[in-house]
PDB file of C-alpha atoms in Angstrom:
ATOM      1  CA  MET A   1      46.907 -18.585  -1.882  1.00  0.00           C
ATOM      2  CA  HIS A   2      44.386 -20.803  -3.838  1.00  0.00           C
ATOM      3  CA  THR A   3      42.509 -21.283  -1.043  1.00  0.00           C
ATOM      4  CA  SER A   4      41.710 -17.804   0.298  1.00  0.00           C
ATOM      5  CA  LEU A   5      40.824 -16.257  -3.121  1.00  0.00           C
ATOM      6  CA  LEU A   6      38.428 -19.289  -3.364  1.00  0.00           C
ATOM      7  CA  VAL A   7      36.770 -18.620   0.404  1.00  0.00           C
ATOM      8  CA  ALA A   8      36.823 -14.129  -0.076  1.00  0.00           C
ATOM      9  CA  CYS A   9      35.081 -15.433  -4.491  1.00  0.00           C
ATOM     10  CA  ILE A  10      32.484 -17.772  -2.114  1.00  0.00           C
ATOM     11  CA  LEU A  11      31.509 -15.270  -0.090  1.00  0.00           C
ATOM     12  CA  LEU A  12      31.043 -11.974  -2.605  1.00  0.00           C
ATOM     13  CA  VAL A  13      29.068 -14.354  -4.549  1.00  0.00           C
ATOM     14  CA  LEU A  14      26.787 -15.847  -1.715  1.00  0.00           C
ATOM     15  CA  PRO A  15      24.946 -12.469  -0.664  1.00  0.00           C
ATOM     16  CA  TYR A  16      23.163 -12.780  -4.129  1.00  0.00           C
ATOM     17  CA  ILE A  17      23.179 -16.371  -4.188  1.00  0.00           C
ATOM     18  CA  VAL A  18      19.936 -16.689  -2.082  1.00  0.00           C
ATOM     19  CA  CYS A  19      18.866 -13.224  -2.628  1.00  0.00           C
ATOM     20  CA  ALA A  20      17.990 -14.753  -5.769  1.00  0.00           C
ATOM     21  CA  GLN A  21      17.101 -18.567  -4.232  1.00  0.00           C
ATOM     22  CA  GLU A  22      14.947 -16.153  -2.448  1.00  0.00           C
ATOM     23  CA  LYS A  23      12.999 -14.336  -4.793  1.00  0.00           C
ATOM     24  CA  ALA A  24      12.449 -18.012  -6.925  1.00  0.00           C
ATOM     25  CA  LYS A  25      10.444 -19.680  -4.220  1.00  0.00           C
ATOM     26  CA  SER A  26       8.668 -16.901  -3.927  1.00  0.00           C
ATOM     27  CA  THR A  27       8.240 -14.751  -7.692  1.00  0.00           C
ATOM     28  CA  PHE A  28       5.272 -15.941  -7.813  1.00  0.00           C
ATOM     29  CA  GLU A  29       1.628 -16.000  -6.477  1.00  0.00           C
ATOM     30  CA  PHE A  30      -1.857 -17.012  -6.600  1.00  0.00           C
ATOM     31  CA  THR A  31      -4.653 -17.081  -5.127  1.00  0.00           C
ATOM     32  CA  PRO A  32      -7.881 -18.757  -5.285  1.00  0.00           C
ATOM     33  CA  PHE A  33     -10.925 -16.985  -3.731  1.00  0.00           C
ATOM     34  CA  THR A  34     -14.496 -16.713  -2.792  1.00  0.00           C
ATOM     35  CA  SER A  35     -16.167 -13.738  -1.155  1.00  0.00           C
ATOM     36  CA  TYR A  36     -19.367 -12.233   0.048  1.00  0.00           C
ATOM     37  CA  ARG A  37     -20.325  -9.046  -1.478  1.00  0.00           C
ATOM     38  CA  LEU A  38     -22.306  -5.979   0.211  1.00  0.00           C
ATOM     39  CA  GLY A  39     -23.266  -3.092  -0.978  1.00  0.00           C
ATOM     40  CA  GLY A  40     -24.040  -1.593  -4.783  1.00  0.00           C
ATOM     41  CA  ASP A  41     -27.719   0.844  -4.389  1.00  0.00           C
ATOM     42  CA  PHE A  42     -28.894   2.111  -7.259  1.00  0.00           C
ATOM     43  CA  ASP A  43     -32.199   4.978  -8.038  1.00  0.00           C
ATOM     44  CA  GLU A  44     -35.368   3.937  -9.340  1.00  0.00           C
ATOM     45  CA  ILE A  45     -35.871   6.326 -12.699  1.00  0.00           C
ATOM     46  CA  ALA A  46     -39.632   6.785 -11.767  1.00  0.00           C
ATOM     47  CA  GLY A  47     -40.294   7.432  -7.177  1.00  0.00           C
ATOM     48  CA  ASP A  48     -37.790   8.062  -4.552  1.00  0.00           C
ATOM     49  CA  ASN A  49     -37.895   4.470  -4.128  1.00  0.00           C
ATOM     50  CA  THR A  50     -34.238   2.859  -4.178  1.00  0.00           C
ATOM     51  CA  ILE A  51     -32.739  -0.604  -5.775  1.00  0.00           C
ATOM     52  CA  ARG A  52     -31.115  -3.258  -3.441  1.00  0.00           C
ATOM     53  CA  LEU A  53     -28.081  -5.053  -4.591  1.00  0.00           C
ATOM     54  CA  GLU A  54     -29.197  -8.893  -2.264  1.00  0.00           C
ATOM     55  CA  ASP A  55     -25.181  -9.762  -0.562  1.00  0.00           C
ATOM     56  CA  LYS A  56     -24.465 -12.777  -2.204  1.00  0.00           C
ATOM     57  CA  ASN A  57     -20.770 -14.863  -1.556  1.00  0.00           C
ATOM     58  CA  GLY A  58     -18.579 -14.634  -4.963  1.00  0.00           C
ATOM     59  CA  TYR A  59     -15.067 -15.810  -6.293  1.00  0.00           C
ATOM     60  CA  GLY A  60     -12.360 -14.672  -7.898  1.00  0.00           C
ATOM     61  CA  LEU A  61      -8.595 -14.716  -8.271  1.00  0.00           C
ATOM     62  CA  ILE A  62      -5.497 -12.886  -7.503  1.00  0.00           C
ATOM     63  CA  ALA A  63      -2.293 -13.293  -9.430  1.00  0.00           C
ATOM     64  CA  ALA A  64       1.224 -11.155  -7.651  1.00  0.00           C
ATOM     65  CA  TRP A  65       4.004 -11.467  -8.296  1.00  0.00           C
ATOM     66  CA  HIS A  66       6.891  -9.634  -5.864  1.00  0.00           C
ATOM     67  CA  TYR A  67       9.149  -6.562  -6.333  1.00  0.00           C
ATOM     68  CA  ASP A  68      11.210  -6.739  -3.318  1.00  0.00           C
ATOM     69  CA  HIS A  69      10.051  -7.659   0.789  1.00  0.00           C
ATOM     70  CA  ASN A  70       7.658  -5.724   0.609  1.00  0.00           C
ATOM     71  CA  ARG A  71       5.836  -5.074  -3.189  1.00  0.00           C
ATOM     72  CA  GLN A  72       4.243  -6.522  -5.167  1.00  0.00           C
ATOM     73  CA  GLY A  73       2.129  -6.180  -8.442  1.00  0.00           C
ATOM     74  CA  GLU A  74      -0.790  -7.344  -8.303  1.00  0.00           C
ATOM     75  CA  LEU A  75      -3.300  -9.059 -10.867  1.00  0.00           C
ATOM     76  CA  LEU A  76      -6.915  -9.375  -9.641  1.00  0.00           C
ATOM     77  CA  ILE A  77     -10.311 -10.316 -10.623  1.00  0.00           C
ATOM     78  CA  SER A  78     -13.145 -10.982  -8.559  1.00  0.00           C
ATOM     79  CA  HIS A  79     -16.991 -12.300 -10.101  1.00  0.00           C
ATOM     80  CA  TYR A  80     -20.285 -11.979  -8.640  1.00  0.00           C
ATOM     81  CA  VAL A  81     -24.093 -13.278  -9.028  1.00  0.00           C
ATOM     82  CA  SER A  82     -26.389 -11.001  -7.641  1.00  0.00           C
ATOM     83  CA  ASN A  83     -30.254 -10.192  -7.452  1.00  0.00           C
ATOM     84  CA  PHE A  84     -32.208  -7.833  -7.921  1.00  0.00           C
ATOM     85  CA  ASP A  85     -34.239  -6.493  -5.384  1.00  0.00           C
ATOM     86  CA  THR A  86     -37.490  -4.431  -5.859  1.00  0.00           C
ATOM     87  CA  ASN A  87     -40.900  -4.608  -6.959  1.00  0.00           C
ATOM     88  CA  LEU A  88     -40.156  -2.646 -10.273  1.00  0.00           C
ATOM     89  CA  ALA A  89     -41.444  -4.558 -13.690  1.00  0.00           C
ATOM     90  CA  GLU A  90     -38.677  -4.716 -15.771  1.00  0.00           C
ATOM     91  CA  LEU A  91     -35.661  -5.085 -12.915  1.00  0.00           C
ATOM     92  CA  HIS A  92     -37.985  -8.444 -10.751  1.00  0.00           C
ATOM     93  CA  GLY A  93     -37.009 -11.611 -10.904  1.00  0.00           C
ATOM     94  CA  SER A  94     -33.457 -10.440 -12.270  1.00  0.00           C
ATOM     95  CA  GLU A  95     -29.443 -11.668 -11.892  1.00  0.00           C
ATOM     96  CA  VAL A  96     -26.612  -8.790 -12.810  1.00  0.00           C
ATOM     97  CA  ALA A  97     -23.514 -10.683 -12.430  1.00  0.00           C
ATOM     98  CA  ILE A  98     -21.163  -8.182 -11.680  1.00  0.00           C
ATOM     99  CA  SER A  99     -16.994  -8.359 -12.429  1.00  0.00           C
ATOM    100  CA  TYR A 100     -14.200  -6.779 -11.395  1.00  0.00           C
ATOM    101  CA  VAL A 101     -10.331  -6.980 -12.955  1.00  0.00           C
ATOM    102  CA  HIS A 102      -8.525  -4.980 -11.145  1.00  0.00           C
ATOM    103  CA  LEU A 103      -4.392  -3.920 -11.886  1.00  0.00           C
ATOM    104  CA  GLY A 104      -2.248  -3.139  -8.640  1.00  0.00           C
ATOM    105  CA  GLY A 105       0.040  -3.237  -6.169  1.00  0.00           C
ATOM    106  CA  ASN A 106       0.446  -4.669  -2.196  1.00  0.00           C
ATOM    107  CA  ILE A 107       3.080  -2.689   0.604  1.00  0.00           C
ATOM    108  CA  LYS A 108       3.935  -4.293   3.434  1.00  0.00           C
ATOM    109  CA  LEU A 109       2.508  -2.678   6.768  1.00  0.00           C
ATOM    110  CA  SER A 110       3.588  -4.646   9.817  1.00  0.00           C
ATOM    111  CA  ASN A 111       5.922  -7.905   9.365  1.00  0.00           C
ATOM    112  CA  GLY A 112       5.092 -11.536  12.920  1.00  0.00           C
ATOM    113  CA  ILE A 113       2.597 -13.549  12.655  1.00  0.00           C
ATOM    114  CA  VAL A 114       0.063 -12.098  11.475  1.00  0.00           C
ATOM    115  CA  PRO A 115       1.200  -9.541   8.826  1.00  0.00           C
ATOM    116  CA  PHE A 116      -0.753  -7.345   7.017  1.00  0.00           C
ATOM    117  CA  TRP A 117      -0.901  -6.095   3.317  1.00  0.00           C
ATOM    118  CA  LEU A 118      -3.001  -2.776   2.183  1.00  0.00           C
ATOM    119  CA  SER A 119      -3.451  -3.409  -1.492  1.00  0.00           C
ATOM    120  CA  GLY A 120      -4.750  -1.195  -3.723  1.00  0.00           C
ATOM    121  CA  GLY A 121      -5.751  -1.437  -7.403  1.00  0.00           C
ATOM    122  CA  VAL A 122      -7.111   0.387 -10.223  1.00  0.00           C
ATOM    123  CA  GLY A 123      -9.186  -0.769 -13.218  1.00  0.00           C
ATOM    124  CA  PHE A 124     -13.783  -1.259 -14.688  1.00  0.00           C
ATOM    125  CA  THR A 125     -15.865  -2.846 -13.693  1.00  0.00           C
ATOM    126  CA  HIS A 126     -18.328  -5.074 -15.645  1.00  0.00           C
ATOM    127  CA  LEU A 127     -22.652  -5.304 -15.094  1.00  0.00           C
ATOM    128  CA  SER A 128     -24.390  -7.203 -17.497  1.00  0.00           C
ATOM    129  CA  PRO A 129     -28.376  -8.219 -16.318  1.00  0.00           C
ATOM    130  CA  ASN A 130     -29.250 -11.683 -17.714  1.00  0.00           C
ATOM    131  CA  ALA A 131     -32.677 -10.077 -18.634  1.00  0.00           C
ATOM    132  CA  LYS A 132     -31.340  -9.428 -22.649  1.00  0.00           C
ATOM    133  CA  HIS A 133     -33.592  -6.210 -22.888  1.00  0.00           C
ATOM    134  CA  LEU A 134     -31.721  -4.601 -21.134  1.00  0.00           C
ATOM    135  CA  ASN A 135     -28.031  -3.511 -22.161  1.00  0.00           C
ATOM    136  CA  SER A 136     -24.038  -4.541 -20.436  1.00  0.00           C
ATOM    137  CA  GLU A 137     -22.497  -1.877 -18.168  1.00  0.00           C
ATOM    138  CA  THR A 138     -18.348  -1.362 -17.921  1.00  0.00           C
ATOM    139  CA  ASN A 139     -16.841   2.068 -15.906  1.00  0.00           C
ATOM    140  CA  PHE A 140     -14.009   2.715 -14.723  1.00  0.00           C
ATOM    141  CA  SER A 141     -13.558   2.166 -10.706  1.00  0.00           C
ATOM    142  CA  ALA A 142     -10.784   1.683  -8.209  1.00  0.00           C
ATOM    143  CA  SER A 143     -10.118  -0.357  -5.574  1.00  0.00           C
ATOM    144  CA  LEU A 144      -8.751  -0.716  -2.280  1.00  0.00           C
ATOM    145  CA  GLY A 145      -8.659  -2.814   0.420  1.00  0.00           C
ATOM    146  CA  LEU A 146      -6.511  -4.741   4.110  1.00  0.00           C
ATOM    147  CA  ASN A 147      -5.196  -8.226   4.222  1.00  0.00           C
ATOM    148  CA  SER A 148      -3.057 -10.179   5.919  1.00  0.00           C
ATOM    149  CA  LYS A 149      -1.437 -14.023   4.686  1.00  0.00           C
ATOM    150  CA  LEU A 150      -1.138 -17.059   7.507  1.00  0.00           C
ATOM    151  CA  SER A 151       1.129 -19.464   7.583  1.00  0.00           C
ATOM    152  CA  LEU A 152       0.244 -23.110   6.450  1.00  0.00           C
ATOM    153  CA  SER A 153       3.548 -23.976   5.017  1.00  0.00           C
ATOM    154  CA  GLU A 154       6.706 -22.621   3.215  1.00  0.00           C
ATOM    155  CA  ASN A 155       5.209 -22.400   0.566  1.00  0.00           C
ATOM    156  CA  MET A 156       1.144 -21.724   1.426  1.00  0.00           C
ATOM    157  CA  LYS A 157      -1.024 -20.004   3.188  1.00  0.00           C
ATOM    158  CA  ILE A 158      -4.307 -18.833   4.497  1.00  0.00           C
ATOM    159  CA  PHE A 159      -5.195 -15.352   3.470  1.00  0.00           C
ATOM    160  CA  ILE A 160      -8.346 -12.887   4.558  1.00  0.00           C
ATOM    161  CA  GLY A 161      -9.287  -9.862   3.116  1.00  0.00           C
ATOM    162  CA  GLY A 162     -11.014  -7.577   2.565  1.00  0.00           C
ATOM    163  CA  ARG A 163     -11.813  -4.578  -0.920  1.00  0.00           C
ATOM    164  CA  ILE A 164     -14.065  -1.498  -0.849  1.00  0.00           C
ATOM    165  CA  TYR A 165     -14.190  -0.703  -4.886  1.00  0.00           C
ATOM    166  CA  GLY A 166     -15.672   2.347  -6.332  1.00  0.00           C
ATOM    167  CA  THR A 167     -17.149   3.000  -9.338  1.00  0.00           C
ATOM    168  CA  PHE A 168     -16.924   5.786 -12.178  1.00  0.00           C
ATOM    169  CA  PHE A 169     -20.331   6.855 -13.420  1.00  0.00           C
ATOM    170  CA  ASP A 170     -21.215  10.199 -14.762  1.00  0.00           C
ATOM    171  CA  SER A 171     -23.144  12.474 -12.253  1.00  0.00           C
ATOM    172  CA  GLU A 172     -26.630  11.640 -11.919  1.00  0.00           C
ATOM    173  CA  SER A 173     -26.111   8.776 -15.197  1.00  0.00           C
ATOM    174  CA  GLU A 174     -28.984   6.345 -16.399  1.00  0.00           C
ATOM    175  CA  VAL A 175     -27.608   2.391 -16.222  1.00  0.00           C
ATOM    176  CA  PHE A 176     -29.656  -0.259 -17.748  1.00  0.00           C
ATOM    177  CA  CYS A 177     -30.957   0.443 -20.145  1.00  0.00           C
ATOM    178  CA  ASP A 178     -33.387  -0.703 -23.805  1.00  0.00           C
ATOM    179  CA  SER A 179     -33.912   0.292 -26.358  1.00  0.00           C
ATOM    180  CA  THR A 180     -36.623   3.286 -25.336  1.00  0.00           C
ATOM    181  CA  GLU A 181     -35.848   3.614 -21.392  1.00  0.00           C
ATOM    182  CA  CYS A 182     -33.344   3.056 -18.766  1.00  0.00           C
ATOM    183  CA  ALA A 183     -34.610   1.250 -15.071  1.00  0.00           C
ATOM    184  CA  ILE A 184     -31.948   2.556 -12.824  1.00  0.00           C
ATOM    185  CA  PHE A 185     -30.550   5.555 -12.463  1.00  0.00           C
ATOM    186  CA  ILE A 186     -27.337   6.195 -10.445  1.00  0.00           C
ATOM    187  CA  GLU A 187     -27.245   9.948  -8.641  1.00  0.00           C
ATOM    188  CA  SER A 188     -24.263   9.758  -6.791  1.00  0.00           C
ATOM    189  CA  GLU A 189     -20.298   9.678  -9.144  1.00  0.00           C
ATOM    190  CA  ILE A 190     -19.722   6.776  -7.296  1.00  0.00           C
ATOM    191  CA  TRP A 191     -20.758   3.424  -7.367  1.00  0.00           C
ATOM    192  CA  ILE A 192     -19.091   1.007  -3.770  1.00  0.00           C
ATOM    193  CA  GLN A 193     -19.316  -2.276  -3.063  1.00  0.00           C
ATOM    194  CA  SER A 194     -17.093  -4.157  -0.476  1.00  0.00           C
ATOM    195  CA  GLU A 195     -15.861  -7.860   0.095  1.00  0.00           C
ATOM    196  CA  LEU A 196     -15.026  -9.528   2.424  1.00  0.00           C
ATOM    197  CA  LEU A 197     -11.915 -12.344   1.298  1.00  0.00           C
ATOM    198  CA  LEU A 198     -11.610 -16.582   2.118  1.00  0.00           C
ATOM    199  CA  GLY A 199      -9.099 -17.725  -0.121  1.00  0.00           C
ATOM    200  CA  VAL A 200      -5.710 -20.096  -0.172  1.00  0.00           C
ATOM    201  CA  ASN A 201      -2.401 -18.251  -1.402  1.00  0.00           C
ATOM    202  CA  VAL A 202       0.593 -20.526  -2.795  1.00  0.00           C
ATOM    203  CA  MET A 203       3.843 -19.104  -3.782  1.00  0.00           C
ATOM    204  CA  PHE A 204       5.431 -20.593  -7.084  1.00  0.00           C
TER     205      PHE A 204
END
């Protein structure tokens, strides 16, 4: 009688123990990554020329936490430094640091050897030119991406992904201004950049 009761209790509790262990094994994930950032065109205030940012390498970190097997919360920080590709005197030879900080999540789209996740987030973009006479800009932004994780071991995976960032400006905004004038004009309300990411995903 006692043995049967003990077995029944173990069978009832076992699923919760297994579930708790599974959650404990993969509650948090950290993914340091390197990236390649593309895009980000501006227009000159005077004239019809386009000011382009050079495509450059960047780096960042993703911290994720599990809601269940198919959903995650996520905090993304991505940073890079680029050069203005222009002959405009105010910007020639200048660099600009662009950072994204987004809070969002992931949804698993498929299982298998190569699973795919859809990522999204909202937050802000900080644009900081190194020219001291130009002001920095911070604006609301959002991102959407697709990524996959390829297993190396039980707690470590290769992370491969891509993202599109949209930074919101007032229509026909002027940016990077000094005390007297502005150097750059943004024609549309959404300023677009894209990014390819490669990192190592570690689960705790």
